[in-house]
Amino acid sequence: MQYRKLGNSDLDISVITFGAWAAGGWMWGGTERSEAVQAIRESYHAGVTSIDTAPVYGQGLSEEIVGEAIRDLPRDKVQILTKYGMHWDLAKGDFAMKSQTNDGQAIDIYKYASADSIVKECEDSLKRLGTDYIDLYQIHWHDKTTPIQESMEAVSLLIQQGKVRYAGVCNYNAELLMEAGKYINLVSDQVPYSMLRKDIEAETVPYCIGNNISILAYSPLQRGLLTGKMTSGYSFAKDDNRASLHYFSDENIKRVNAFLAKIRPVAEDKKATLGQLVLKWTVEQPGITIALAGARDARQALENASSVDIQLNRDEISFINNQLSDLKLVNK
C-alpha cells in the first residue's frame, strides 16, 4: 500500500481508502453487517488504514459498523474520516431530498451545519465509532442556511478540544473552498471524480493544487459501472438509487462497456481486473490524492487494495485517456 499526506497535516492516508457508504446500505439496496465488518478488517490487514464514513450512511449504521470493525485494531494506526451536516432526524436547514431507511421508512434529508448541531453530531459520531477522536472531520454538503464561518469555527473548537484532528470539506467548489479557508486550515476536499465525471478538473483541481488541499475522489468506479460487471438491463434493488441516474441507462452501460473493452488488454497485461486498472488510473491523475473504494465483502476489499500495486507508464495512461476521449454518454 502507498500513503499520501493530506494537505499540510501529518495525516498519512492510504491511497486506497475504504469508502463505507455502501456498508451502511442506504441507497445501495441494504447491507450485510458481518460481511461489511470483515471487509474493513481485511482491508486494514492489506494496508488500507483509512476509512471514510458518515452519519447519514444508513442513519448511523455505517459508523457503527466501522466502530465494530476497528474495535480490536490499534487506534493510532487507523484513520477515521467522517462527516457532519446531513440530517435525517432534524427538519431544519437546507432541504436536500426525500429518501427512505434500509427498512423502507420514509425520511427527509436536510443539509444543516450550525455550530450547536456540529457539536452534537460529533458527540454522536464518537459514540457510534467507539473512539474519542476523529482524524478528519468533513462537512458533507454546503448548507446555504448557515454561514460557512459559523460551521468552520465550530470545527476549530472541536480541534482545540482534541475531538477532531483535522478539518476537511466535501462537495466544495473553488469558491466555497476559498471562503472556508478564511476560518480554518483545510487539508482536503472530497469530491466525485471518475473517468466518467471529470468536471472538477476545470476549477477545483487547480485551486486545490495551488493551495495544498488534497483531493479525496469518491465514486471513482462510478458506483460499480466502471468494473465492467454491469450489462444492459441490469436489475437494481428497489431502494438502489442508481437506477434513477443517467449513468446507468441501458445505452450508457452499453457505451461504457464498449470503452472498457478497449482498455481491457491493458488490465489483462497487468493481470488486473478492470476495476483495479480504473482505481490505479484515478490516483495517477493530477491533484488526486486518494481514491475512495467501497466493498461489500472481503474479496472486493482485497481486490481494491491491491490496485495500488499496478504499474502504469505514461504511454499506457495516454492510451487510456485517448480511448476515454471518444466516450460520449447520453445525459438523460
Coordinates of N, CA, C and O in Angstrom, one line a residue, residues 105-173:
Q105 N -38.7 2.9 5.7 CA -39.3 4.1 6.3 C -39.0 5.4 5.6 O -37.8 5.7 5.3
A106 N -40.0 6.2 5.3 CA -39.8 7.4 4.6 C -39.1 8.4 5.5 O -39.4 8.6 6.6
I107 N -38.1 9.1 4.9 CA -37.3 10.1 5.7 C -37.0 11.3 4.8 O -36.9 11.2 3.5
D108 N -36.9 12.5 5.4 CA -36.4 13.7 4.6 C -35.0 14.0 5.1 O -34.7 13.9 6.3
I109 N -34.2 14.3 4.1 CA -32.8 14.6 4.4 C -32.5 16.1 4.3 O -32.9 16.7 3.3
Y110 N -31.9 16.7 5.3 CA -31.6 18.1 5.3 C -30.1 18.4 5.4 O -29.4 17.6 6.1
K111 N -29.6 19.4 4.8 CA -28.3 19.9 5.0 C -28.3 21.0 6.1 O -29.0 22.0 5.9
Y112 N -27.7 20.8 7.2 CA -27.7 21.7 8.3 C -26.4 21.6 9.1 O -26.1 20.5 9.6
A113 N -25.7 22.7 9.2 CA -24.4 22.7 9.9 C -24.2 23.9 10.8 O -23.2 24.6 10.7
S114 N -25.2 24.1 11.7 CA -25.0 25.2 12.7 C -24.0 24.7 13.7 O -23.7 23.5 13.8
A115 N -23.5 25.6 14.5 CA -22.4 25.3 15.5 C -23.0 24.3 16.5 O -22.3 23.3 16.8
D116 N -24.1 24.5 17.0 CA -24.7 23.6 18.0 C -24.9 22.2 17.5 O -24.6 21.2 18.1
S117 N -25.4 22.2 16.2 CA -25.6 20.9 15.6 C -24.3 20.1 15.4 O -24.3 18.9 15.6
I118 N -23.3 20.8 14.9 CA -22.0 20.1 14.7 C -21.4 19.5 16.0 O -21.0 18.4 16.0
V119 N -21.6 20.3 17.1 CA -21.1 19.7 18.4 C -21.8 18.5 18.7 O -21.2 17.5 19.2
K120 N -23.1 18.5 18.6 CA -23.9 17.3 18.9 C -23.6 16.1 18.0 O -23.4 15.0 18.4
E121 N -23.5 16.4 16.7 CA -23.2 15.4 15.7 C -21.8 14.7 16.0 O -21.7 13.5 15.9
C122 N -20.9 15.5 16.4 CA -19.5 15.0 16.7 C -19.6 14.0 17.9 O -19.1 12.9 17.8
E123 N -20.4 14.4 18.9 CA -20.5 13.5 20.1 C -21.2 12.2 19.7 O -20.8 11.1 20.1
D124 N -22.2 12.3 18.9 CA -23.0 11.1 18.4 C -22.0 10.2 17.6 O -22.1 9.0 17.7
S125 N -21.2 10.8 16.7 CA -20.3 10.0 15.9 C -19.3 9.3 16.7 O -19.0 8.2 16.5
L126 N -18.7 10.0 17.7 CA -17.7 9.4 18.6 C -18.3 8.2 19.3 O -17.6 7.2 19.4
K127 N -19.5 8.3 19.7 CA -20.1 7.1 20.4 C -20.3 6.0 19.4 O -20.0 4.8 19.8
R128 N -20.8 6.3 18.2 CA -21.1 5.2 17.3 C -19.8 4.5 16.8 O -19.7 3.3 16.6
L129 N -18.7 5.3 16.7 CA -17.4 4.9 16.2 C -16.6 4.2 17.4 O -15.6 3.5 17.1
G130 N -17.0 4.5 18.6 CA -16.3 3.9 19.7 C -14.9 4.4 19.9 O -14.0 3.7 20.3
T131 N -14.8 5.7 19.7 CA -13.4 6.4 19.8 C -13.6 7.7 20.5 O -14.7 8.2 20.7
D132 N -12.5 8.3 20.8 CA -12.5 9.6 21.5 C -12.0 10.8 20.6 O -11.9 11.9 21.0
Y133 N -11.7 10.4 19.3 CA -11.3 11.5 18.4 C -11.5 11.0 16.9 O -11.5 9.8 16.6
I134 N -11.7 12.0 16.1 CA -11.9 11.8 14.6 C -10.7 12.4 13.9 O -10.3 13.5 14.2
D135 N -10.1 11.6 13.0 CA -8.9 12.1 12.3 C -9.2 13.2 11.3 O -8.5 14.2 11.3
L136 N -10.3 13.1 10.6 CA -10.6 14.1 9.6 C -12.1 14.3 9.6 O -12.9 13.3 9.4
Y137 N -12.6 15.5 10.0 CA -14.0 15.8 10.1 C -14.4 16.7 8.9 O -13.8 17.8 8.8
Q138 N -15.4 16.3 8.1 CA -15.7 17.0 6.9 C -17.2 17.4 6.8 O -18.0 16.6 7.2
I139 N -17.4 18.6 6.4 CA -18.8 19.0 6.1 C -19.2 18.2 4.9 O -18.5 18.1 3.9
H140 N -20.4 17.6 5.0 CA -20.9 16.7 3.9 C -21.3 17.4 2.7 O -20.9 17.0 1.5
W141 N -22.1 18.4 2.8 CA -22.5 19.3 1.7 C -22.7 20.7 2.3 O -22.9 20.9 3.4
H142 N -22.5 21.6 1.4 CA -22.7 23.0 1.8 C -24.1 23.3 2.2 O -25.1 22.9 1.6
D143 N -24.2 23.9 3.4 CA -25.5 24.3 3.9 C -25.7 25.8 3.7 O -25.1 26.7 4.3
K144 N -26.7 26.1 2.8 CA -26.9 27.5 2.4 C -27.5 28.4 3.5 O -27.5 29.6 3.5
T145 N -28.1 27.7 4.6 CA -28.8 28.4 5.6 C -27.8 28.8 6.8 O -28.3 29.5 7.7
T146 N -26.6 28.3 6.8 CA -25.7 28.6 7.9 C -24.4 29.2 7.3 O -23.9 28.7 6.3
P147 N -24.0 30.3 7.8 CA -22.7 30.9 7.4 C -21.5 29.9 7.5 O -21.4 29.2 8.5
I148 N -20.7 29.9 6.4 CA -19.6 29.0 6.5 C -18.7 29.3 7.7 O -18.1 28.3 8.3
Q149 N -18.6 30.5 8.0 CA -17.7 30.9 9.1 C -18.2 30.2 10.4 O -17.4 29.7 11.2
E150 N -19.5 30.2 10.6 CA -20.0 29.5 11.9 C -19.7 28.0 11.9 O -19.2 27.5 12.9
S151 N -19.8 27.4 10.8 CA -19.5 25.9 10.7 C -18.0 25.7 10.9 O -17.7 24.8 11.7
M152 N -17.2 26.4 10.3 CA -15.8 26.2 10.4 C -15.2 26.5 11.8 O -14.3 25.9 12.3
E153 N -15.8 27.6 12.4 CA -15.3 27.9 13.7 C -15.8 26.9 14.7 O -15.1 26.6 15.7
A154 N -16.9 26.2 14.5 CA -17.3 25.1 15.4 C -16.3 24.0 15.3 O -16.0 23.4 16.3
V155 N -15.9 23.6 14.1 CA -14.9 22.6 13.9 C -13.6 22.9 14.5 O -12.9 22.1 15.1
S156 N -13.2 24.2 14.4 CA -12.0 24.7 15.0 C -12.0 24.4 16.5 O -11.0 24.0 17.1
L157 N -13.2 24.7 17.2 CA -13.3 24.4 18.6 C -13.1 23.0 18.9 O -12.5 22.6 19.9
L158 N -13.7 22.1 18.1 CA -13.6 20.7 18.3 C -12.1 20.2 18.2 O -11.6 19.3 18.9
I159 N -11.4 20.9 17.3 CA -9.9 20.6 17.1 C -9.2 21.0 18.4 O -8.3 20.3 18.9
Q160 N -9.5 22.2 18.9 CA -8.9 22.7 20.1 C -9.2 21.7 21.3 O -8.3 21.5 22.2
Q161 N -10.3 21.1 21.3 CA -10.7 20.2 22.4 C -10.1 18.8 22.2 O -10.3 18.0 23.1
G162 N -9.5 18.6 21.0 CA -8.9 17.3 20.8 C -9.8 16.2 20.3 O -9.5 15.0 20.2
K163 N -11.1 16.6 20.0 CA -12.1 15.6 19.5 C -11.9 15.4 18.0 O -12.4 14.4 17.4
V164 N -11.3 16.3 17.3 CA -11.0 16.3 15.9 C -9.6 16.7 15.6 O -9.1 17.6 16.3
R165 N -8.9 16.0 14.7 CA -7.5 16.3 14.4 C -7.4 17.3 13.3 O -6.7 18.3 13.4
Y166 N -8.2 17.1 12.2 CA -8.1 18.0 11.0 C -9.4 18.2 10.4 O -10.3 17.4 10.5
A167 N -9.5 19.3 9.7 CA -10.8 19.7 9.0 C -10.7 19.5 7.5 O -9.7 19.8 6.9
G168 N -11.8 19.0 7.0 CA -11.9 18.8 5.5 C -13.3 19.2 5.1 O -14.2 19.5 5.9
V169 N -13.5 19.2 3.8 CA -14.9 19.5 3.3 C -15.2 18.5 2.2 O -14.3 17.8 1.8
C170 N -16.5 18.4 1.9 CA -16.9 17.6 0.8 C -17.8 18.4 -0.2 O -18.5 19.3 0.2
N171 N -17.6 18.1 -1.4 CA -18.5 18.7 -2.5 C -18.4 20.2 -2.5 O -19.4 20.9 -2.8
Y172 N -17.2 20.7 -2.2 CA -17.0 22.2 -2.3 C -16.3 22.5 -3.6 O -15.3 21.8 -4.0
N173 N -16.7 23.6 -4.2 CA -16.0 24.1 -5.4 C -15.0 25.1 -5.0 O -14.8 25.4 -3.8

